Every structure is written in structure tokens, then in C-alpha cells.
Coordinates of C-alpha atoms and ligand atoms in Angstrom, one line a residue:
M1 CA 10.1 -10.1 -26.3
S2 CA 10.2 -7.2 -23.8
S3 CA 13.3 -5.3 -22.9
Q4 CA 13.6 -2.7 -20.3
P5 CA 11.4 0.3 -21.4
R6 CA 13.6 3.4 -21.7
C7 CA 13.3 7.0 -22.7
P8 CA 14.8 7.3 -26.3
Y9 CA 16.6 10.5 -25.4
C10 CA 18.1 10.2 -21.9
R11 CA 17.9 6.4 -21.6
Q12 CA 16.1 6.7 -18.2
F13 CA 13.9 3.7 -17.3
V14 CA 10.2 4.6 -17.7
Y15 CA 7.2 2.7 -16.5
L16 CA 5.0 1.1 -19.1
D17 CA 2.2 3.7 -18.5
A18 CA 4.4 6.7 -18.9
L19 CA 3.2 9.6 -21.1
R20 CA 6.4 11.6 -20.5
C21 CA 9.9 10.8 -19.4
P22 CA 10.1 11.5 -15.6
N23 CA 13.7 12.6 -16.2
C24 CA 13.8 14.8 -19.3
S25 CA 10.1 15.4 -19.7
A26 CA 10.1 14.3 -23.4
E27 CA 6.6 13.3 -24.6
L28 CA 6.6 9.6 -25.2
G29 CA 4.6 7.0 -27.1
F30 CA 4.8 3.3 -26.9
H31 CA 5.3 1.2 -30.0
I32 CA 4.0 -2.3 -29.7
V33 CA 5.9 -3.7 -32.6
T34 CA 9.4 -3.0 -31.1
R35 CA 8.1 -2.7 -27.5
Q36 CA 10.0 0.6 -27.2
F37 CA 9.2 4.2 -26.4
Y38 CA 9.5 6.8 -29.1
G39 CA 9.6 10.6 -28.7
L40 CA 6.5 12.4 -30.0
R41 CA 6.6 15.7 -31.9
Q42 CA 3.2 17.3 -32.5
G43 CA 1.7 13.9 -31.7
R44 CA 3.6 11.9 -34.2
T45 CA 6.8 10.1 -34.8
E46 CA 8.5 8.2 -37.7
I47 CA 9.5 4.6 -37.2
E48 CA 11.2 2.7 -40.1
G49 CA 9.8 5.1 -42.7
Q50 CA 6.2 5.0 -41.4
N51 CA 4.2 7.5 -39.5
W52 CA 2.9 6.6 -36.0
Y53 CA 0.5 8.8 -34.2
A54 CA -0.6 9.3 -30.6
C55 CA -3.7 7.3 -29.8
S56 CA -6.9 9.4 -29.8
N57 CA -7.4 8.3 -26.2
R58 CA -4.2 9.9 -25.0
D59 CA -6.2 12.4 -23.0
W60 CA -7.4 9.3 -21.1
A61 CA -3.8 8.2 -20.5
C62 CA -3.3 5.8 -23.4
N63 CA 0.3 6.1 -24.4
W64 CA 0.3 3.6 -27.3
L65 CA 1.1 4.7 -30.8
V66 CA -1.3 4.2 -33.8
W67 CA 0.0 3.0 -37.1
E68 CA -0.9 5.4 -40.0
N69 CA -2.7 2.7 -41.8
A70 CA -4.6 1.3 -38.8
P71 CA -8.3 1.6 -38.9
A72 CA -9.7 4.5 -36.9
G73 CA -7.4 6.8 -34.8
R74 CA -7.2 4.3 -32.0
C75 CA -4.4 2.1 -31.0
F76 CA -4.7 -1.7 -31.0
S77 CA -5.6 -1.8 -27.4
C78 CA -8.3 0.9 -27.5
R79 CA -9.7 -0.6 -30.7
L80 CA -10.4 -3.8 -28.7
T81 CA -12.7 -1.8 -26.3
R82 CA -16.1 -2.3 -27.8
R83 CA -18.1 -0.4 -25.2
R84 CA -17.0 2.2 -22.7
P85 CA -18.7 4.8 -20.5
A86 CA -20.4 7.8 -22.3
A87 CA -18.2 10.7 -23.2
D88 CA -19.8 13.0 -20.5
D89 CA -19.3 10.4 -17.7
T90 CA -15.9 11.8 -16.7
V91 CA -15.9 10.0 -13.4
A92 CA -16.2 6.6 -15.1
L93 CA -13.7 7.6 -17.8
E94 CA -11.1 8.3 -15.1
K95 CA -11.6 4.7 -13.9
L96 CA -11.5 3.5 -17.5
A97 CA -8.0 5.0 -17.8
K98 CA -6.7 2.8 -14.9
T99 CA -8.4 -0.3 -16.3
E100 CA -7.1 0.3 -19.8
E101 CA -3.6 0.4 -18.4
A102 CA -4.0 -3.1 -16.9
K103 CA -5.5 -4.2 -20.3
R104 CA -2.5 -2.9 -22.2
R105 CA -0.2 -4.9 -19.9
L106 CA -2.4 -8.0 -20.5
L107 CA -2.2 -7.5 -24.3
L108 CA 1.6 -7.2 -24.3
Q109 CA 1.9 -10.4 -22.3
L110 CA -0.5 -12.3 -24.6
G111 CA 1.7 -11.0 -27.5
D112 CA 4.9 -12.1 -25.7
L113 CA 3.4 -15.6 -25.2
G114 CA 2.6 -15.8 -29.0
L115 CA -1.1 -16.1 -28.4
P116 CA -3.4 -15.0 -31.3
I117 CA -5.5 -11.9 -30.7
I118 CA -8.3 -11.7 -33.2
P119 CA -10.2 -8.5 -32.7
W120 CA -13.9 -8.6 -32.2
D121 CA -14.6 -6.2 -35.1
L122 CA -12.9 -8.6 -37.5
E123 CA -14.5 -11.9 -36.6
K124 CA -17.5 -13.1 -34.6
G125 CA -16.2 -14.5 -31.3
G126 CA -13.1 -12.3 -31.5
L127 CA -11.6 -10.7 -28.5
G128 CA -13.3 -7.5 -27.3
F129 CA -13.9 -5.6 -24.0
D130 CA -17.0 -3.9 -22.6
L131 CA -15.6 -1.7 -19.9
L132 CA -18.6 -0.3 -18.0
S133 CA -19.3 1.1 -14.6
S134 CA -21.9 0.0 -12.0
L135 CA -21.8 3.5 -10.7
S136 CA -22.7 5.1 -14.1
D137 CA -26.5 4.5 -14.2
G138 CA -27.1 2.3 -11.2
K139 CA -27.2 -0.8 -13.3
Q140 CA -25.1 -3.6 -11.9
V141 CA -22.3 -4.6 -14.3
R142 CA -21.5 -8.3 -14.2
I143 CA -17.9 -9.2 -14.7
G144 CA -17.6 -12.1 -17.2
H145 CA -16.9 -13.4 -20.6
A146 CA -19.3 -14.3 -23.4
N147 CA -18.3 -15.1 -27.1
G148 CA -15.0 -13.3 -26.9
I149 CA -16.3 -10.2 -25.2
I150 CA -14.9 -9.6 -21.7
T151 CA -17.0 -7.3 -19.4
L152 CA -15.5 -5.6 -16.5
D153 CA -17.0 -3.3 -13.8
L154 CA -14.9 -0.1 -13.7
A155 CA -16.3 0.6 -10.3
E156 CA -14.0 -2.0 -9.0
S157 CA -11.0 0.1 -9.8
L158 CA -12.0 2.0 -6.7
D159 CA -9.8 0.5 -4.0
D160 CA -12.3 0.6 -1.2
R161 CA -15.0 -1.1 -3.3
R162 CA -12.7 -3.8 -4.6
E163 CA -11.2 -4.4 -1.2
A164 CA -14.6 -4.7 0.4
L165 CA -15.6 -7.3 -2.2
R166 CA -12.3 -9.1 -1.7
V167 CA -12.9 -9.4 2.0
R168 CA -16.5 -10.4 1.6
L169 CA -15.7 -13.1 -0.9
G170 CA -12.7 -14.3 1.2
E171 CA -10.2 -13.9 -1.7
P172 CA -6.5 -13.4 -0.9
Y173 CA -6.0 -11.4 -4.1
R174 CA -8.3 -9.2 -6.2
T175 CA -7.1 -6.7 -8.9
M176 CA -8.2 -5.4 -12.2
L177 CA -5.3 -7.2 -13.9
G178 CA -6.3 -10.4 -12.1
H179 CA -9.9 -10.0 -13.5
L180 CA -8.5 -9.5 -17.0
R181 CA -6.2 -12.5 -16.8
H182 CA -9.1 -14.7 -15.5
E183 CA -11.6 -13.6 -18.1
V184 CA -9.2 -13.9 -21.0
G185 CA -8.6 -17.5 -19.8
H186 CA -12.2 -18.2 -20.8
Y187 CA -11.5 -16.8 -24.2
Y188 CA -8.4 -18.9 -24.8
Q189 CA -9.9 -22.1 -23.6
N190 CA -12.1 -22.0 -26.6
V191 CA -9.4 -20.7 -28.9
L192 CA -6.7 -23.1 -27.9
L193 CA -8.6 -26.3 -27.4
S194 CA -9.5 -27.2 -31.0
D195 CA -9.7 -31.0 -31.1
E196 CA -11.6 -33.6 -29.1
S197 CA -8.5 -35.2 -27.6
S198 CA -7.4 -31.8 -26.0
W199 CA -10.9 -31.3 -24.6
A200 CA -10.9 -34.9 -23.2
Q201 CA -7.5 -34.2 -21.6
C202 CA -8.8 -30.9 -20.3
R203 CA -11.9 -32.6 -18.8
G204 CA -9.7 -35.1 -17.0
L205 CA -8.0 -32.3 -15.2
F206 CA -10.6 -29.6 -14.7
G207 CA -13.8 -31.5 -14.8
D208 CA -16.7 -31.6 -17.3
E209 CA -17.5 -28.1 -18.6
R210 CA -20.8 -29.4 -20.0
E211 CA -22.3 -29.6 -16.5
S212 CA -24.9 -26.9 -15.8
Y213 CA -23.3 -23.6 -15.1
K214 CA -26.5 -22.2 -13.6
D215 CA -26.7 -25.0 -11.0
A216 CA -23.0 -24.6 -10.3
I217 CA -23.4 -20.8 -9.5
A218 CA -26.5 -21.5 -7.3
R219 CA -24.6 -24.2 -5.4
H220 CA -21.5 -22.1 -5.0
Y221 CA -23.2 -19.1 -3.6
K222 CA -25.4 -21.1 -1.3
L223 CA -22.9 -23.6 0.1
G224 CA -19.5 -22.1 -0.8
A225 CA -16.4 -24.1 -1.7
P226 CA -15.9 -27.5 -0.2
A227 CA -13.8 -27.4 3.0
D228 CA -10.9 -29.3 1.4
W229 CA -10.8 -27.1 -1.8
H230 CA -7.1 -26.4 -1.4
V231 CA -6.2 -30.1 -2.0
N232 CA -7.2 -29.8 -5.7
F233 CA -7.7 -26.1 -6.6
I234 CA -5.9 -22.8 -6.7
S235 CA -8.8 -20.9 -5.2
E236 CA -12.3 -21.3 -3.8
Y237 CA -13.8 -19.8 -6.9
A238 CA -12.1 -22.5 -9.1
T239 CA -14.3 -25.1 -7.4
M240 CA -17.5 -23.7 -8.8
H241 CA -17.4 -25.1 -12.3
A242 CA -14.9 -26.6 -14.8
W243 CA -14.9 -23.3 -16.8
E244 CA -13.9 -21.4 -13.7
D245 CA -11.2 -23.8 -12.7
F246 CA -9.6 -23.4 -16.1
A247 CA -9.9 -19.6 -16.1
E248 CA -8.5 -19.4 -12.5
T249 CA -5.6 -21.6 -13.4
F250 CA -5.0 -19.7 -16.7
A251 CA -4.8 -16.5 -14.7
H252 CA -2.2 -18.0 -12.5
Y253 CA -0.2 -19.0 -15.5
L254 CA -0.2 -15.4 -16.6
H255 CA 0.6 -14.1 -13.0
I256 CA 3.6 -16.5 -12.9
T257 CA 5.1 -16.0 -16.3
G258 CA 4.4 -12.2 -16.2
T259 CA 6.1 -11.7 -12.9
L260 CA 9.1 -13.9 -13.8
Q261 CA 9.4 -12.0 -17.1
T262 CA 9.6 -8.7 -15.2
A263 CA 12.1 -10.1 -12.8
A264 CA 14.2 -11.3 -15.8
V265 CA 14.0 -7.9 -17.5
I266 CA 15.2 -6.2 -14.3
G267 CA 18.0 -8.7 -13.9
I268 CA 16.8 -10.1 -10.6
H269 CA 18.3 -13.5 -9.7
L270 CA 18.7 -15.4 -6.5
D271 CA 22.2 -16.3 -5.5
A272 CA 22.1 -19.8 -3.9
A273 CA 25.0 -19.1 -1.5
V274 CA 23.4 -15.9 -0.2
S275 CA 19.7 -16.8 -0.4
N276 CA 20.2 -20.2 1.2
L277 CA 17.2 -21.3 -0.9
R278 CA 18.6 -24.3 -2.6
D279 CA 21.8 -25.7 -4.4
T280 CA 21.8 -23.6 -7.5
D281 CA 21.0 -20.0 -8.4
V282 CA 17.6 -19.1 -9.7
E283 CA 17.6 -17.0 -12.9
P284 CA 14.2 -16.1 -14.1
L285 CA 13.7 -16.1 -17.9
E286 CA 11.9 -13.6 -20.1
S287 CA 10.2 -16.5 -21.8
Y288 CA 9.6 -20.1 -20.7
G289 CA 8.2 -21.0 -24.1
R290 CA 10.9 -23.6 -24.7
E291 CA 11.3 -24.7 -21.2
P292 CA 9.6 -27.6 -19.4
I293 CA 7.0 -26.7 -16.9
Q294 CA 9.2 -27.9 -14.1
R295 CA 11.7 -25.1 -14.7
L296 CA 8.9 -22.5 -14.6
L297 CA 7.4 -23.9 -11.4
N298 CA 10.7 -24.3 -9.8
D299 CA 11.8 -20.8 -10.5
W300 CA 8.5 -19.5 -9.3
E301 CA 8.6 -21.4 -6.1
W302 CA 11.8 -19.6 -5.0
M303 CA 11.1 -16.3 -6.6
S304 CA 7.6 -16.0 -5.2
Q305 CA 9.0 -16.8 -1.7
A306 CA 11.6 -14.1 -2.2
F307 CA 8.9 -11.6 -3.4
N308 CA 6.7 -12.5 -0.4
R309 CA 9.6 -11.7 1.9
I310 CA 10.1 -8.4 0.2
N311 CA 6.4 -7.5 0.6
R312 CA 6.5 -8.5 4.3
S313 CA 9.5 -6.3 4.9
M314 CA 7.2 -3.4 3.9
G315 CA 4.3 -4.6 6.0
F316 CA 2.3 -5.7 3.0
S317 CA 0.6 -9.0 2.6
D318 CA 2.3 -11.6 0.4
L319 CA 2.8 -10.7 -3.3
Y320 CA 1.7 -14.3 -4.2
P321 CA -0.6 -15.5 -1.5
F322 CA -1.2 -19.0 -3.0
T323 CA 0.1 -22.5 -2.7
L324 CA 0.6 -24.6 -5.8
V325 CA -0.3 -28.1 -4.8
E326 CA 0.4 -31.1 -7.1
P327 CA -3.0 -31.2 -8.9
V328 CA -2.8 -27.5 -9.6
R329 CA 0.8 -28.0 -11.0
E330 CA -0.7 -30.6 -13.4
K331 CA -3.3 -28.2 -14.5
L332 CA -0.7 -25.5 -15.0
A333 CA 1.4 -28.0 -17.0
F334 CA -1.6 -28.6 -19.3
I335 CA -2.0 -24.8 -19.8
H336 CA 1.8 -24.4 -20.5
D337 CA 1.5 -27.2 -23.1
I338 CA -1.4 -25.6 -25.0
V339 CA 0.0 -22.0 -24.8
T340 CA 3.4 -23.0 -26.0
R341 CA 2.3 -25.5 -28.6
A342 CA 2.3 -23.2 -31.6
P343 CA 3.3 -19.7 -30.6
L344 CA 2.8 -17.0 -33.3
S345 CA 5.7 -14.8 -34.3
P346 CA 5.3 -11.1 -33.8
Q347 CA 4.8 -10.7 -37.6
E348 CA 2.0 -13.3 -37.6
Q349 CA 0.3 -11.6 -34.7
L350 CA 0.5 -8.2 -36.4
A351 CA -0.8 -9.6 -39.6
I352 CA -3.9 -10.6 -37.7
A353 CA -4.2 -7.5 -35.7
F354 CA -3.8 -5.1 -38.7
R355 CA -5.8 -7.1 -41.1
P356 CA -8.1 -4.5 -42.6
A357 CA -11.4 -4.2 -40.7
H358 CA -14.7 -4.9 -42.5
E359 CA -12.9 -7.2 -44.9
P360 CA -15.5 -9.4 -46.5
T361 CA -15.2 -12.9 -45.1
Ligands
ZN1 ZN1 14.2 11.2 -21.0
ZN2 ZN1 -5.1 3.7 -27.1

């Protein structure tokens, strides 16, 4: 469970990506077990009798700590990066730093939800990331997921490039975190749906994933989404294939729970009398793991409207430019069900994450 990240010395709030306290300049490292910042002295700190070190990618803005017994000198997040730009490609590495920040946020959220993360170097089909740039050697990097490995195009961390794509594809929202949340949805569909009855239920909601994906892509890029796509789907892209509908909806589950969690940690709540939104106050929760989906969707309906109003007051487009129609709510309910069915405790997650690498299986 996250709590407000603070500087251990002066108690100032610090953003998740901080390397130093903005108030007292202390050098900080983030400890994923306690979800807290610790002060670093000569690149190390002691936590509960054990040494934790700065990640070897700290020069590339990684602020996570590495356990002394962890394999290699990389933190858990950096270890999940299977491929990255070459060491001399500093332009691409700068973009990598930005994308790794989004990835660390994703991993913390997956942890908070109690989802298992089995690293790619421990098990075939485990989670890993190929973070490469289309700008590096002119070869187009295709965003996608295959057998646990998520590939992202770092060139998209350039705002003008991503924004141009967003406009061309007619998408209301396009971010690196959004890409990560979508692609990890593909990974968890295979991890969480383990029996035939779950798959049958899934097909009833999202369609048959055994239909040709190749044909679906060809059709989508030739004809686009059906005109009435919004009656059943969260986005145009979701109409392409059952795999994509699941991943798109999964990404929204992460958008919604992640944003409500942040609101809860800050202490934001809507006062019914003031907001004139409905009869009772809206108090977002850090975790909806034990709540019915209706509570989650209800809180989000009002909170997202509030956040949209905040954005508009700054001249931005809506924070959440989507409408959750009934069929989409049913799909989200299914995802809520499979995500919350058997959440792992932090100890269980760590046991998997820090299982020694290269262990004979
Ligand atoms: Zn401080
Ligand atoms: Zn790292």
C-alpha cells in the first residue's frame, strides 16, 4: 500500500521520481518493500539490518534501491528491462530514463494490486521489457507484447512525435504510461485466465481471441472502427480484436484505480454539499480490492468529472476523455474480478521477485 512519499529527513513531500529532496537536497533512494524514501550516504543505506544500494542506472535517473543480495547491481525495475539502447546512444538513453520512470510507476501499481510479476530471466514467458528507439538506427520499433516481453518505442517519449501520432490515429489520449498499461494487459490476460470457464466468460465479453489477428489488423487499418464503436467499446482500437479490447479495458482499470489511489493518498474527497454532485461524499480509496466494482465505478464517475473540470480550468483537455458505457462497465467488472481474486501479499511478491536467478527449474 502506498503512502505519501516523503523525505526521511525533513518530511517534505517528494515526487516518485525524485533523486534528491527538493527542500533539503538530501540524496534519496526509493525502497520498494516499504514504499518509502531513504537517505543515501556514499550510494548506500541500511534498512532493517540489510544493505541497500543505489541502482547502477542512477545516472539515468533510476532512484530505486537495490538489495545487497539481488542479482546484478540493478534494481527490480531495471532488471526487467531486457533490451535497451546501446551505451553510446545517449540521445536514446535520455528518452529511456523518461520511459523507465513510467515503468516504475506501473510496477508499483501492479505490486499494490497484488499481481504476480515473474521476471523474464527466471521463467520463459515472464515479464520483460525491450525499450528501443525507432530513431536509433532507422529501424521501426513496433510497440507490442509477445510471450511476456513488452516492446516500446522510446521515440514516442518525444512529445511532438507522440502527439502527431495521437492526432493521426484519432486517439483522445496517448502516453508512455498508457502504452505500458495496455501492453501489460496482454501479459496478464494469459497469466490470470488459467481455466476454461474464465476464458469462456472472457470470450462472452470481449469476443473470441482465436480469430485471426492478422486479418483483424488489415481490416482495422483499411476500414477503421465501426461508426457505432462507442456503444460497446472504450476506444476505437479496442474494436480491432478481442486481444486488444481486453488490453484496452485492462489499461483503463489501471488508469482508474491508479488515479483514485493517488487521490486517496493526497486526501482528496468530494463534499456532496459543496460539489453538488450527488447525495453523499465521494471518498476515493487506496485499494478497491475488497470493494464491489460498483463502488469503484461510482467513485470514478464523480472524481473523473471533478478532475476534468480542474483540467479545463487550466485550459487543458480532459484528464479522462472517455465515457464508460454499460458494456464497458461489464468488461471492467470482469477485470476487477480476475485481478482481485487472489492478490499476493507483498512478501509473496518479493519471494518471486528475488528468487535467485538461474535457478535450475
Ligand atoms: Zn528533505
Ligand atoms: Zn533501477
